[in-house]
DNA sequence: CAAGTTACCTGACGGC
DNA sequence: TGCCGTCAGGTAACTT
């Protein structure tokens, strides 16, 4: 489900509901996510603490608590976070539930359990969080993420440009949907070696990535199967997909038939004309 | 070291 | 109806 725009939408949607709230209790399903969940640790560290901030970094959510502890959450492929009335009916695959001090509950739901939760106790939180993101690439909207940075980093990389921009160590937050969409909108073939793009092309691609992500955030993200924000509403950026999932359909720009191929094991869509496919 | 492959998990869908 | 294979928004640990 969640790439940068979806995580950003969840983050913004939750902020008003949880910032300043105190954790009263933590309950877990007992099932492991990508790794086992330390429910006792979560409970011991967080109960009685209030939430100071909720921010997004890459596709992660970062919660910081008054006592200094921090929590990093990843939503995997199918994860979501929502606010519910205390004691209301839970859903299948609710795995972690934080009871808040205003008769509500923050719940983490994740069907496929590819999500993750990392707890950083107060003493080691700032160091731990820093180390956690040490290898994470820059945010696409940051100044660090410049045309020059991408161009230089792509030098000598034979890897397809699509994989290159989906690598979180290179640039944060771009997953399969927005990689496909951005490359189409920039008129760049996804299979091209990253090193083959000119500086001018990197400039165009970066501009388009930013524009696409921003637009998607404004649309409330993309809802493919069941993505909903904190209020339970789906996003509608999927209405704006130009290329993702459109194999066999006509290109919106030139009427050529959109092709589907596999790059790096992931479904990839492109227009052979607009994206100048070179075999 | 870079790049490709596999594993983690559930559910939806199409073919038979 | 149901069984089976395939595929799905991500990431990291493997292998080559």
Coordinates of C-alpha atoms (C1' of nucleotides) in Angstrom, one line a residue:
Chain A
X1 CA 0.0 0.0 0.0
X2 CA 2.1 2.8 1.2
X3 CA 4.7 4.8 -0.6
X4 CA 5.7 8.3 0.4
X5 CA 2.4 10.0 -0.3
X6 CA 0.3 7.4 1.5
X7 CA 2.5 7.5 4.6
X8 CA 2.5 11.3 4.5
X9 CA -1.3 11.3 4.3
X10 CA -1.6 8.9 7.2
X11 CA 0.9 11.0 9.2
X12 CA -0.9 14.2 8.7
X13 CA -4.3 12.6 9.3
X14 CA -3.1 11.2 12.6
X15 CA -1.3 14.2 14.0
X16 CA -4.4 16.0 15.3
X17 CA -5.6 12.9 17.0
X18 CA -2.5 11.7 18.8
X19 CA -0.1 14.6 19.5
X20 CA -0.3 15.5 23.1
X21 CA -2.2 12.3 24.0
X22 CA -0.9 10.0 26.7
X23 CA -0.5 6.2 26.2
X24 CA -2.5 4.3 28.7
X25 CA -2.0 0.8 27.5
X26 CA -0.5 -1.2 24.7
X27 CA -2.0 -4.5 23.3
X28 CA -0.7 -6.8 20.6
X29 CA -2.1 -9.6 18.6
X30 CA 0.9 -11.8 19.5
X31 CA 1.7 -12.3 15.8
X32 CA 5.1 -11.2 14.6
X33 CA 5.4 -8.6 11.9
X34 CA 8.6 -8.6 9.9
X35 CA 10.2 -9.4 13.2
X36 CA 8.7 -10.3 16.6
X37 CA 6.9 -7.5 18.4
X38 CA 8.1 -6.8 21.9
X39 CA 4.8 -6.0 23.5
X40 CA 6.1 -5.9 27.0
X41 CA 8.8 -3.5 26.0
X42 CA 6.3 -1.3 24.2
X43 CA 4.1 -1.2 27.2
X44 CA 6.8 -0.7 29.7
X45 CA 8.5 2.1 27.8
X46 CA 5.4 4.0 26.5
X47 CA 2.7 3.7 29.1
X48 CA 2.3 7.0 30.9
X49 CA 4.3 8.8 28.2
X50 CA 2.7 11.5 26.0
X51 CA 3.2 11.8 22.2
X52 CA 5.3 14.8 21.4
X53 CA 5.5 14.5 17.7
X54 CA 4.6 12.4 14.7
X55 CA 6.6 12.8 11.6
X56 CA 7.5 10.9 8.4
X57 CA 10.9 10.0 7.2
X58 CA 11.0 8.0 3.9
X59 CA 8.2 5.5 4.2
X60 CA 8.5 5.3 8.0
X61 CA 6.5 7.1 10.7
X62 CA 8.4 8.4 13.7
X63 CA 6.8 9.0 17.0
X64 CA 8.6 10.8 19.8
X65 CA 7.5 10.8 23.4
X66 CA 7.8 13.2 26.3
X67 CA 10.0 10.9 28.2
X68 CA 12.5 10.7 25.3
X69 CA 11.5 7.3 23.9
X70 CA 10.9 7.0 20.2
X71 CA 9.0 4.6 18.0
X72 CA 9.6 3.9 14.3
X73 CA 6.9 2.2 12.3
X74 CA 6.9 0.8 8.8
X75 CA 3.7 -0.1 7.1
X76 CA 5.1 -2.7 4.7
X77 CA 2.8 -3.5 1.8
X78 CA -0.5 -3.6 3.5
X79 CA -0.1 -1.8 6.8
X80 CA -2.2 1.1 8.0
X81 CA -2.8 3.2 11.1
X82 CA -6.1 4.5 12.3
X83 CA -7.9 6.0 15.2
X84 CA -10.9 4.2 16.7
X85 CA -13.2 4.6 19.7
X86 CA -11.9 2.7 22.7
X87 CA -13.3 -0.8 22.8
X88 CA -14.9 -0.6 19.3
X89 CA -14.9 -3.6 17.1
X90 CA -11.4 -4.6 16.0
X91 CA -10.6 -5.7 12.5
X92 CA -8.8 -8.8 11.4
X93 CA -5.1 -8.2 11.3
X94 CA -5.1 -5.5 13.9
X95 CA -1.7 -6.2 15.5
X96 CA -0.8 -3.4 17.8
X97 CA -3.2 -1.1 19.7
X98 CA -2.2 1.9 21.8
X99 CA -5.0 3.1 24.1
X100 CA -4.9 6.9 24.4
X101 CA -6.1 9.0 27.3
X102 CA -9.1 10.4 25.4
X103 CA -11.1 7.2 25.0
X104 CA -9.6 6.4 21.6
X105 CA -7.2 3.8 20.3
X106 CA -4.5 4.0 17.7
X107 CA -4.4 0.8 15.8
X108 CA -1.8 -0.8 13.5
X109 CA -3.4 -3.1 11.0
X110 CA -1.3 -5.1 8.6
X111 CA -2.7 -8.1 6.6
X112 CA 0.6 -9.4 5.2
X113 CA 2.7 -8.5 8.3
X114 CA 5.5 -7.0 6.2
X115 CA 5.4 -4.0 8.5
X116 CA 7.7 -3.3 11.4
X117 CA 7.9 -1.5 14.7
X118 CA 11.1 -0.4 16.3
X119 CA 11.2 0.8 19.9
X120 CA 14.0 3.1 21.1
X121 CA 14.0 3.5 24.9
X122 CA 14.7 7.0 26.2
X123 CA 18.4 6.6 26.9
X124 CA 19.3 5.5 23.4
X125 CA 16.5 7.1 21.4
X126 CA 18.3 10.0 19.7
X127 CA 21.3 7.9 18.8
X128 CA 19.2 4.9 17.8
X129 CA 17.0 6.9 15.5
X130 CA 19.9 8.6 13.9
X131 CA 21.6 5.2 13.3
X132 CA 18.4 3.8 12.0
X133 CA 18.2 6.3 9.2
X134 CA 22.0 6.6 8.7
X135 CA 21.8 4.9 5.3
X136 CA 18.5 6.3 4.2
X137 CA 18.7 8.5 1.2
X138 CA 17.5 12.1 1.2
X139 CA 13.9 13.1 1.1
X140 CA 12.9 14.0 -2.5
X141 CA 11.8 17.5 -1.5
X142 CA 15.0 18.3 0.4
X143 CA 17.8 20.5 -1.0
X144 CA 20.2 17.6 -0.5
X145 CA 18.3 15.7 -3.1
X146 CA 19.5 17.7 -6.0
X147 CA 19.9 17.0 -9.7
X148 CA 23.7 17.0 -9.2
X149 CA 23.4 14.5 -6.3
X150 CA 21.4 12.1 -8.4
X151 CA 23.5 12.5 -11.5
X152 CA 26.7 11.9 -9.5
X153 CA 25.4 9.0 -7.6
X154 CA 24.2 7.4 -10.8
X155 CA 27.6 7.5 -12.4
X156 CA 28.8 4.1 -13.4
X157 CA 25.6 2.5 -12.2
X158 CA 24.4 0.0 -14.8
X159 CA 21.3 -0.7 -12.8
X160 CA 18.0 0.2 -14.6
X161 CA 17.0 3.8 -13.7
X162 CA 13.7 2.5 -12.3
X163 CA 15.5 0.3 -9.7
X164 CA 17.9 3.2 -8.9
X165 CA 15.1 5.6 -8.0
X166 CA 13.3 2.9 -6.0
X167 CA 16.4 2.3 -3.9
X168 CA 15.7 3.9 -0.5
X169 CA 19.5 4.4 0.0
X170 CA 19.5 6.7 -3.0
X171 CA 16.3 8.6 -2.5
X172 CA 13.6 8.1 0.1
X173 CA 10.0 7.2 -0.5
X174 CA 9.6 6.1 -4.1
X175 CA 8.0 2.7 -4.6
X176 CA 6.7 0.8 -7.6
X177 CA 3.7 3.0 -8.4
X178 CA 5.4 6.4 -8.3
X179 CA 8.5 5.1 -10.0
X180 CA 6.4 4.0 -12.9
X181 CA 4.4 7.2 -13.0
X182 CA 7.3 9.5 -12.7
X183 CA 9.4 7.8 -15.4
X184 CA 6.4 8.0 -17.8
X185 CA 5.8 11.6 -17.0
X186 CA 9.4 12.4 -17.6
X187 CA 9.5 10.4 -20.8
X188 CA 12.3 8.2 -19.6
X189 CA 12.5 4.5 -20.3
X190 CA 12.6 2.5 -17.1
X191 CA 15.1 0.1 -18.4
X192 CA 17.8 2.6 -19.2
X193 CA 21.0 2.2 -17.1
X194 CA 21.0 4.9 -14.4
X195 CA 24.4 6.2 -15.6
X196 CA 23.0 6.8 -19.1
X197 CA 20.8 9.7 -18.1
X198 CA 22.1 13.2 -18.8
X199 CA 22.1 15.8 -16.1
X200 CA 19.2 17.5 -18.0
X201 CA 17.2 14.3 -17.8
X202 CA 17.9 14.0 -14.1
X203 CA 16.7 17.5 -13.6
X204 CA 13.5 16.7 -15.5
X205 CA 13.0 13.4 -13.6
X206 CA 13.5 15.0 -10.2
X207 CA 11.1 17.8 -11.0
X208 CA 8.5 15.3 -12.1
X209 CA 9.0 13.0 -9.1
X210 CA 8.4 16.0 -6.8
X211 CA 5.4 17.1 -8.8
X212 CA 3.9 13.6 -8.8
X213 CA 4.4 12.9 -5.1
X214 CA 3.0 16.3 -4.2
X215 CA -0.1 15.8 -6.4
X216 CA -0.6 12.3 -4.9
X217 CA -0.4 13.7 -1.4
X218 CA -3.0 16.3 -2.3
X219 CA -5.2 13.5 -3.6
X220 CA -5.0 11.7 -0.3
X221 CA -2.7 9.0 -1.7
X222 CA -3.6 6.1 -4.0
X223 CA -6.1 3.5 -3.0
X224 CA -5.5 0.2 -4.8
X225 CA -7.2 -2.3 -2.6
X226 CA -8.2 -0.8 0.6
X227 CA -5.9 2.1 1.6
X228 CA -7.7 4.6 3.9
X229 CA -6.4 7.6 5.8
X230 CA -6.8 8.1 9.5
X231 CA -10.5 9.1 9.0
X232 CA -11.3 6.0 7.0
X233 CA -11.3 7.8 3.6
X234 CA -9.6 6.4 0.5
X235 CA -7.2 8.4 -1.6
X236 CA -8.0 9.1 -5.2
X237 CA -4.6 9.6 -6.9
X238 CA -5.2 6.2 -8.7
X239 CA -7.7 8.2 -10.9
X240 CA -4.6 10.0 -12.1
X241 CA -2.5 7.0 -13.0
X242 CA -1.2 7.4 -16.5
X243 CA 0.8 4.2 -16.8
X244 CA 0.6 2.0 -13.6
X245 CA -1.5 -1.1 -14.2
X246 CA -2.4 0.1 -17.8
X247 CA -0.8 -2.6 -19.9
X248 CA -2.6 -3.1 -23.2
X249 CA -4.4 0.2 -22.9
X250 CA -3.7 3.2 -25.1
X251 CA -1.1 5.7 -24.0
X252 CA -2.9 8.9 -22.9
X253 CA -0.4 11.0 -24.8
X254 CA 0.2 9.2 -28.1
X255 CA -2.3 6.3 -28.3
X256 CA 0.5 3.7 -28.5
X257 CA -0.2 0.5 -26.6
X258 CA 1.2 0.5 -23.1
X259 CA 3.6 -2.4 -22.4
X260 CA 4.2 -4.4 -19.3
X261 CA 7.6 -5.8 -18.5
X262 CA 9.3 -7.1 -15.3
X263 CA 12.3 -5.1 -14.0
X264 CA 14.0 -6.2 -10.9
X265 CA 11.1 -8.6 -10.3
X266 CA 8.5 -5.8 -10.2
X267 CA 5.8 -5.0 -12.7
X268 CA 6.8 -2.1 -14.9
X269 CA 4.7 -0.2 -17.4
X270 CA 5.8 2.1 -20.1
X271 CA 4.8 3.6 -23.4
X272 CA 7.2 2.4 -26.2
X273 CA 6.8 5.7 -28.0
X274 CA 6.8 8.3 -25.3
X275 CA 9.5 6.5 -23.3
X276 CA 11.6 5.7 -26.4
X277 CA 12.1 2.0 -25.8
X278 CA 15.5 0.8 -26.8
X279 CA 15.8 -3.0 -27.0
Chain B
dC1 C1' 31.1 -4.0 -4.6
dA2 C1' 27.1 -3.9 -7.6
dA3 C1' 23.2 -6.1 -9.1
dG4 C1' 20.0 -9.8 -9.2
dT5 C1' 17.2 -13.3 -6.4
dT6 C1' 14.6 -14.9 -2.5
dA7 C1' 12.1 -14.8 1.6
dC8 C1' 8.8 -13.0 4.6
dC9 C1' 2.7 -13.3 4.7
dT10 C1' -2.3 -13.1 3.4
dG11 C1' -5.9 -12.5 0.2
dA12 C1' -7.9 -11.7 -4.4
dC13 C1' -8.5 -13.2 -8.8
dG14 C1' -8.5 -16.1 -13.1
dG15 C1' -8.4 -20.7 -15.1
dC16 C1' -9.8 -25.2 -15.0
Chain C
dT1 C1' -18.0 -24.9 -5.7
dG2 C1' -13.2 -25.4 -5.0
dC3 C1' -8.4 -26.1 -5.9
dC4 C1' -4.2 -24.1 -7.8
dG5 C1' -1.1 -20.9 -9.6
dT6 C1' 0.0 -16.0 -9.9
dC7 C1' 0.2 -11.5 -8.3
dA8 C1' 0.2 -7.4 -5.0
dG9 C1' 2.0 -0.8 -2.6
dG10 C1' 8.4 -3.1 0.6
dT11 C1' 12.7 -4.3 2.5
dA12 C1' 16.7 -6.8 3.7
dA13 C1' 19.3 -10.8 3.6
dC14 C1' 21.1 -13.7 0.6
dT15 C1' 23.7 -15.2 -3.8
dT16 C1' 26.2 -14.4 -8.0

